[in-house]
């Protein structure tokens, strides 16, 4: 299989390296809006660089990976689907809810697979938590707690186009709650705070947020996110049940210290998403190659991305208007 990749920034360069190492992939062709960057990454990895992003659609490739900035996703996915190229697109599919719904309408019925990069579905801990729920070993689940805590805030210029903390960051938790429990979210109550740099408030964003979700079987899920967690990059999901409880993301690198006596994680804390989810990023691309070859079902279709985005949208409305918001209210 010959795979193209658009966008070789933070996540794209890592994806390119993974693709290069897959046995089923014979050739990787990289492109970027900055052709010098594409060439530099290609040379480092020993793969080919296209002269322009446009060339990816005329190079006779078999599939495309989109790791360009969010604003470019919808156009690249539409082009790829029109060219009959199976696509892996980093989350989110489009810059906002309307753009996502519009893109999904455009590609509906084409039969060309579009897999979205919500990598927690490939994290061994999240998979094990899902299996524990399914097996019944936890009894009935009374509470789920999921967090995404960044060690340091992103640059100020990242915020205005990021979609805000819930859409940018917690969308992974919202997807993980659905993935692990197999339930749908029906209602969201959210709040946020700004106690860090002023540029968050100036961009209309928050640096810390929490969303209380009610699932369709009555389970309560708590999702929390923060941009100032200097202890390290902390992504954990706890499933607490009537018979037992499990935690995804509790390991020797979990960035927590016991306040009193207790077990201290042995290793250095997780530093960021690239390191924490390295295995999951590789697994989702291995899965994509199987999807693109027609040998596997799509593990993260656009509909799942949209459902997580509805939850994020409801959280934003809830925070802004200080009231509970039903998912049906934001559903298009
Ligand atoms: N799944 C995850 O955990 C995760 C983590 C980080 C980023 N992301 C997503 O990945 C995407 C990229 O994020 P990043 O942090 O790597 O960004 P980045 O800014 O580091 O890299 C983006 C690259 O795309 C290039 N580019 C710009 N416009 C382009 C276009 N039209 N076509 C091709 N290339 C173009 C830029 O020159 C740059 O090299 C974003 O949509 C982001 O939401 C997902």
PDB file of N, CA and C in Angstrom, residues 253-300:
ATOM      1  N   UNK A 253       4.218   6.017  35.655  1.00  0.00           N
ATOM      2  CA  UNK A 253       4.513   7.385  35.212  1.00  0.00           C
ATOM      3  C   UNK A 253       3.333   8.332  35.452  1.00  0.00           C
ATOM      4  N   UNK A 254       2.308   7.861  36.149  1.00  0.00           N
ATOM      5  CA  UNK A 254       1.183   8.743  36.469  1.00  0.00           C
ATOM      6  C   UNK A 254       1.697   9.892  37.340  1.00  0.00           C
ATOM      7  N   UNK A 255       1.436  11.137  36.933  1.00  0.00           N
ATOM      8  CA  UNK A 255       2.050  12.269  37.647  1.00  0.00           C
ATOM      9  C   UNK A 255       1.289  12.663  38.914  1.00  0.00           C
ATOM     10  N   UNK A 256       1.270  11.754  39.869  1.00  0.00           N
ATOM     11  CA  UNK A 256       0.657  12.064  41.161  1.00  0.00           C
ATOM     12  C   UNK A 256       1.598  11.601  42.276  1.00  0.00           C
ATOM     13  N   UNK A 257       1.517  12.275  43.391  1.00  0.00           N
ATOM     14  CA  UNK A 257       2.333  11.933  44.559  1.00  0.00           C
ATOM     15  C   UNK A 257       1.393  11.724  45.731  1.00  0.00           C
ATOM     16  N   UNK A 258       1.555  10.626  46.475  1.00  0.00           N
ATOM     17  CA  UNK A 258       0.671  10.448  47.631  1.00  0.00           C
ATOM     18  C   UNK A 258       0.842  11.596  48.626  1.00  0.00           C
ATOM     19  N   UNK A 259      -0.275  12.117  49.115  1.00  0.00           N
ATOM     20  CA  UNK A 259      -0.193  13.244  50.050  1.00  0.00           C
ATOM     21  C   UNK A 259       0.343  12.776  51.401  1.00  0.00           C
ATOM     22  N   UNK A 260       0.090  11.522  51.742  1.00  0.00           N
ATOM     23  CA  UNK A 260       0.615  10.963  52.983  1.00  0.00           C
ATOM     24  C   UNK A 260       1.378   9.706  52.642  1.00  0.00           C
ATOM     25  N   UNK A 261       1.335   8.704  53.510  1.00  0.00           N
ATOM     26  CA  UNK A 261       1.985   7.436  53.168  1.00  0.00           C
ATOM     27  C   UNK A 261       1.295   6.829  51.949  1.00  0.00           C
ATOM     28  N   UNK A 262       2.019   6.061  51.178  1.00  0.00           N
ATOM     29  CA  UNK A 262       1.393   5.438  50.019  1.00  0.00           C
ATOM     30  C   UNK A 262       2.421   5.195  48.940  1.00  0.00           C
ATOM     31  N   UNK A 263       1.976   4.553  47.860  1.00  0.00           N
ATOM     32  CA  UNK A 263       2.890   4.180  46.790  1.00  0.00           C
ATOM     33  C   UNK A 263       3.184   5.366  45.889  1.00  0.00           C
ATOM     34  N   UNK A 264       4.450   5.638  45.709  1.00  0.00           N
ATOM     35  CA  UNK A 264       4.888   6.721  44.833  1.00  0.00           C
ATOM     36  C   UNK A 264       5.217   6.097  43.468  1.00  0.00           C
ATOM     37  N   UNK A 265       4.700   6.652  42.342  1.00  0.00           N
ATOM     38  CA  UNK A 265       5.054   6.085  41.035  1.00  0.00           C
ATOM     39  C   UNK A 265       6.567   6.032  40.865  1.00  0.00           C
ATOM     40  N   UNK A 266       7.055   4.907  40.326  1.00  0.00           N
ATOM     41  CA  UNK A 266       8.506   4.680  40.285  1.00  0.00           C
ATOM     42  C   UNK A 266       9.214   5.495  39.210  1.00  0.00           C
ATOM     43  N   UNK A 267       8.518   5.761  38.097  1.00  0.00           N
ATOM     44  CA  UNK A 267       9.215   6.384  36.962  1.00  0.00           C
ATOM     45  C   UNK A 267       9.011   7.881  36.887  1.00  0.00           C
ATOM     46  N   UNK A 268       9.650   8.517  35.884  1.00  0.00           N
ATOM     47  CA  UNK A 268       9.417   9.949  35.672  1.00  0.00           C
ATOM     48  C   UNK A 268       7.990  10.164  35.155  1.00  0.00           C
ATOM     49  N   UNK A 269       7.361  11.286  35.486  1.00  0.00           N
ATOM     50  CA  UNK A 269       5.979  11.501  35.061  1.00  0.00           C
ATOM     51  C   UNK A 269       5.835  11.603  33.541  1.00  0.00           C
ATOM     52  N   UNK A 270       4.640  11.263  33.047  1.00  0.00           N
ATOM     53  CA  UNK A 270       4.356  11.457  31.622  1.00  0.00           C
ATOM     54  C   UNK A 270       4.522  12.933  31.288  1.00  0.00           C
ATOM     55  N   UNK A 271       5.086  13.171  30.080  1.00  0.00           N
ATOM     56  CA  UNK A 271       5.407  14.552  29.714  1.00  0.00           C
ATOM     57  C   UNK A 271       4.406  15.163  28.737  1.00  0.00           C
ATOM     58  N   UNK A 272       3.750  14.334  27.944  1.00  0.00           N
ATOM     59  CA  UNK A 272       2.834  14.893  26.942  1.00  0.00           C
ATOM     60  C   UNK A 272       2.155  13.794  26.152  1.00  0.00           C
ATOM     61  N   UNK A 273       1.253  14.205  25.261  1.00  0.00           N
ATOM     62  CA  UNK A 273       0.437  13.207  24.551  1.00  0.00           C
ATOM     63  C   UNK A 273       1.266  12.327  23.620  1.00  0.00           C
ATOM     64  N   UNK A 274       2.321  12.887  23.002  1.00  0.00           N
ATOM     65  CA  UNK A 274       3.093  12.081  22.051  1.00  0.00           C
ATOM     66  C   UNK A 274       3.733  10.885  22.743  1.00  0.00           C
ATOM     67  N   UNK A 275       4.230  11.116  23.947  1.00  0.00           N
ATOM     68  CA  UNK A 275       4.886  10.036  24.705  1.00  0.00           C
ATOM     69  C   UNK A 275       3.848   9.132  25.378  1.00  0.00           C
ATOM     70  N   UNK A 276       2.816   9.738  25.992  1.00  0.00           N
ATOM     71  CA  UNK A 276       1.821   8.948  26.729  1.00  0.00           C
ATOM     72  C   UNK A 276       1.046   8.004  25.794  1.00  0.00           C
ATOM     73  N   UNK A 277       0.765   8.494  24.571  1.00  0.00           N
ATOM     74  CA  UNK A 277      -0.074   7.691  23.678  1.00  0.00           C
ATOM     75  C   UNK A 277       0.681   7.112  22.485  1.00  0.00           C
ATOM     76  N   UNK A 278       2.002   7.029  22.582  1.00  0.00           N
ATOM     77  CA  UNK A 278       2.796   6.539  21.446  1.00  0.00           C
ATOM     78  C   UNK A 278       2.264   5.197  20.929  1.00  0.00           C
ATOM     79  N   UNK A 279       1.974   4.301  21.853  1.00  0.00           N
ATOM     80  CA  UNK A 279       1.503   2.968  21.452  1.00  0.00           C
ATOM     81  C   UNK A 279       0.122   3.054  20.786  1.00  0.00           C
ATOM     82  N   UNK A 280      -0.742   3.921  21.343  1.00  0.00           N
ATOM     83  CA  UNK A 280      -2.098   4.055  20.788  1.00  0.00           C
ATOM     84  C   UNK A 280      -2.061   4.696  19.397  1.00  0.00           C
ATOM     85  N   UNK A 281      -1.185   5.694  19.209  1.00  0.00           N
ATOM     86  CA  UNK A 281      -1.082   6.324  17.883  1.00  0.00           C
ATOM     87  C   UNK A 281      -0.626   5.291  16.849  1.00  0.00           C
ATOM     88  N   UNK A 282       0.322   4.451  17.233  1.00  0.00           N
ATOM     89  CA  UNK A 282       0.796   3.432  16.291  1.00  0.00           C
ATOM     90  C   UNK A 282      -0.316   2.420  16.003  1.00  0.00           C
ATOM     91  N   UNK A 283      -1.053   2.045  17.043  1.00  0.00           N
ATOM     92  CA  UNK A 283      -2.109   1.034  16.864  1.00  0.00           C
ATOM     93  C   UNK A 283      -3.232   1.556  15.973  1.00  0.00           C
ATOM     94  N   UNK A 284      -3.573   2.852  16.102  1.00  0.00           N
ATOM     95  CA  UNK A 284      -4.683   3.358  15.282  1.00  0.00           C
ATOM     96  C   UNK A 284      -4.280   3.406  13.806  1.00  0.00           C
ATOM     97  N   UNK A 285      -2.988   3.647  13.545  1.00  0.00           N
ATOM     98  CA  UNK A 285      -2.555   3.663  12.140  1.00  0.00           C
ATOM     99  C   UNK A 285      -2.447   2.249  11.576  1.00  0.00           C
ATOM    100  N   UNK A 286      -2.032   1.305  12.421  1.00  0.00           N
ATOM    101  CA  UNK A 286      -2.046  -0.100  11.961  1.00  0.00           C
ATOM    102  C   UNK A 286      -3.478  -0.494  11.605  1.00  0.00           C
ATOM    103  N   UNK A 287      -4.409  -0.076  12.447  1.00  0.00           N
ATOM    104  CA  UNK A 287      -5.826  -0.382  12.176  1.00  0.00           C
ATOM    105  C   UNK A 287      -6.277   0.287  10.885  1.00  0.00           C
ATOM    106  N   UNK A 288      -5.822   1.524  10.665  1.00  0.00           N
ATOM    107  CA  UNK A 288      -6.244   2.248   9.460  1.00  0.00           C
ATOM    108  C   UNK A 288      -5.778   1.532   8.197  1.00  0.00           C
ATOM    109  N   UNK A 289      -4.573   1.020   8.228  1.00  0.00           N
ATOM    110  CA  UNK A 289      -4.065   0.306   7.053  1.00  0.00           C
ATOM    111  C   UNK A 289      -4.966  -0.893   6.736  1.00  0.00           C
ATOM    112  N   UNK A 290      -5.435  -1.558   7.778  1.00  0.00           N
ATOM    113  CA  UNK A 290      -6.360  -2.692   7.569  1.00  0.00           C
ATOM    114  C   UNK A 290      -7.705  -2.203   7.033  1.00  0.00           C
ATOM    115  N   UNK A 291      -8.181  -1.069   7.560  1.00  0.00           N
ATOM    116  CA  UNK A 291      -9.444  -0.492   7.083  1.00  0.00           C
ATOM    117  C   UNK A 291      -9.301  -0.102   5.611  1.00  0.00           C
ATOM    118  N   UNK A 292      -8.199   0.582   5.290  1.00  0.00           N
ATOM    119  CA  UNK A 292      -7.985   1.059   3.919  1.00  0.00           C
ATOM    120  C   UNK A 292      -7.867  -0.111   2.941  1.00  0.00           C
ATOM    121  N   UNK A 293      -7.337  -1.237   3.430  1.00  0.00           N
ATOM    122  CA  UNK A 293      -7.192  -2.419   2.572  1.00  0.00           C
ATOM    123  C   UNK A 293      -8.496  -3.209   2.479  1.00  0.00           C
ATOM    124  N   UNK A 294      -9.516  -2.766   3.219  1.00  0.00           N
ATOM    125  CA  UNK A 294     -10.805  -3.454   3.180  1.00  0.00           C
ATOM    126  C   UNK A 294     -10.831  -4.711   4.022  1.00  0.00           C
ATOM    127  N   UNK A 295      -9.853  -4.843   4.927  1.00  0.00           N
ATOM    128  CA  UNK A 295      -9.787  -6.074   5.733  1.00  0.00           C
ATOM    129  C   UNK A 295     -10.372  -5.914   7.135  1.00  0.00           C
ATOM    130  N   UNK A 296     -10.765  -4.676   7.510  1.00  0.00           N
ATOM    131  CA  UNK A 296     -11.272  -4.459   8.879  1.00  0.00           C
ATOM    132  C   UNK A 296     -12.349  -3.384   8.872  1.00  0.00           C
ATOM    133  N   UNK A 297     -13.214  -3.439   9.892  1.00  0.00           N
ATOM    134  CA  UNK A 297     -14.217  -2.401  10.056  1.00  0.00           C
ATOM    135  C   UNK A 297     -13.556  -1.137  10.596  1.00  0.00           C
ATOM    136  N   UNK A 298     -14.181  -0.017  10.321  1.00  0.00           N
ATOM    137  CA  UNK A 298     -13.664   1.271  10.782  1.00  0.00           C
ATOM    138  C   UNK A 298     -13.861   1.397  12.296  1.00  0.00           C
ATOM    139  N   UNK A 299     -12.761   1.493  13.078  1.00  0.00           N
ATOM    140  CA  UNK A 299     -12.897   1.536  14.536  1.00  0.00           C
ATOM    141  C   UNK A 299     -13.288   2.910  15.084  1.00  0.00           C
ATOM    142  N   UNK A 300     -13.232   3.940  14.257  1.00  0.00           N
ATOM    143  CA  UNK A 300     -13.605   5.276  14.734  1.00  0.00           C
ATOM    144  C   UNK A 300     -14.184   6.097  13.579  1.00  0.00           C
TER     145      UNK A 300
END
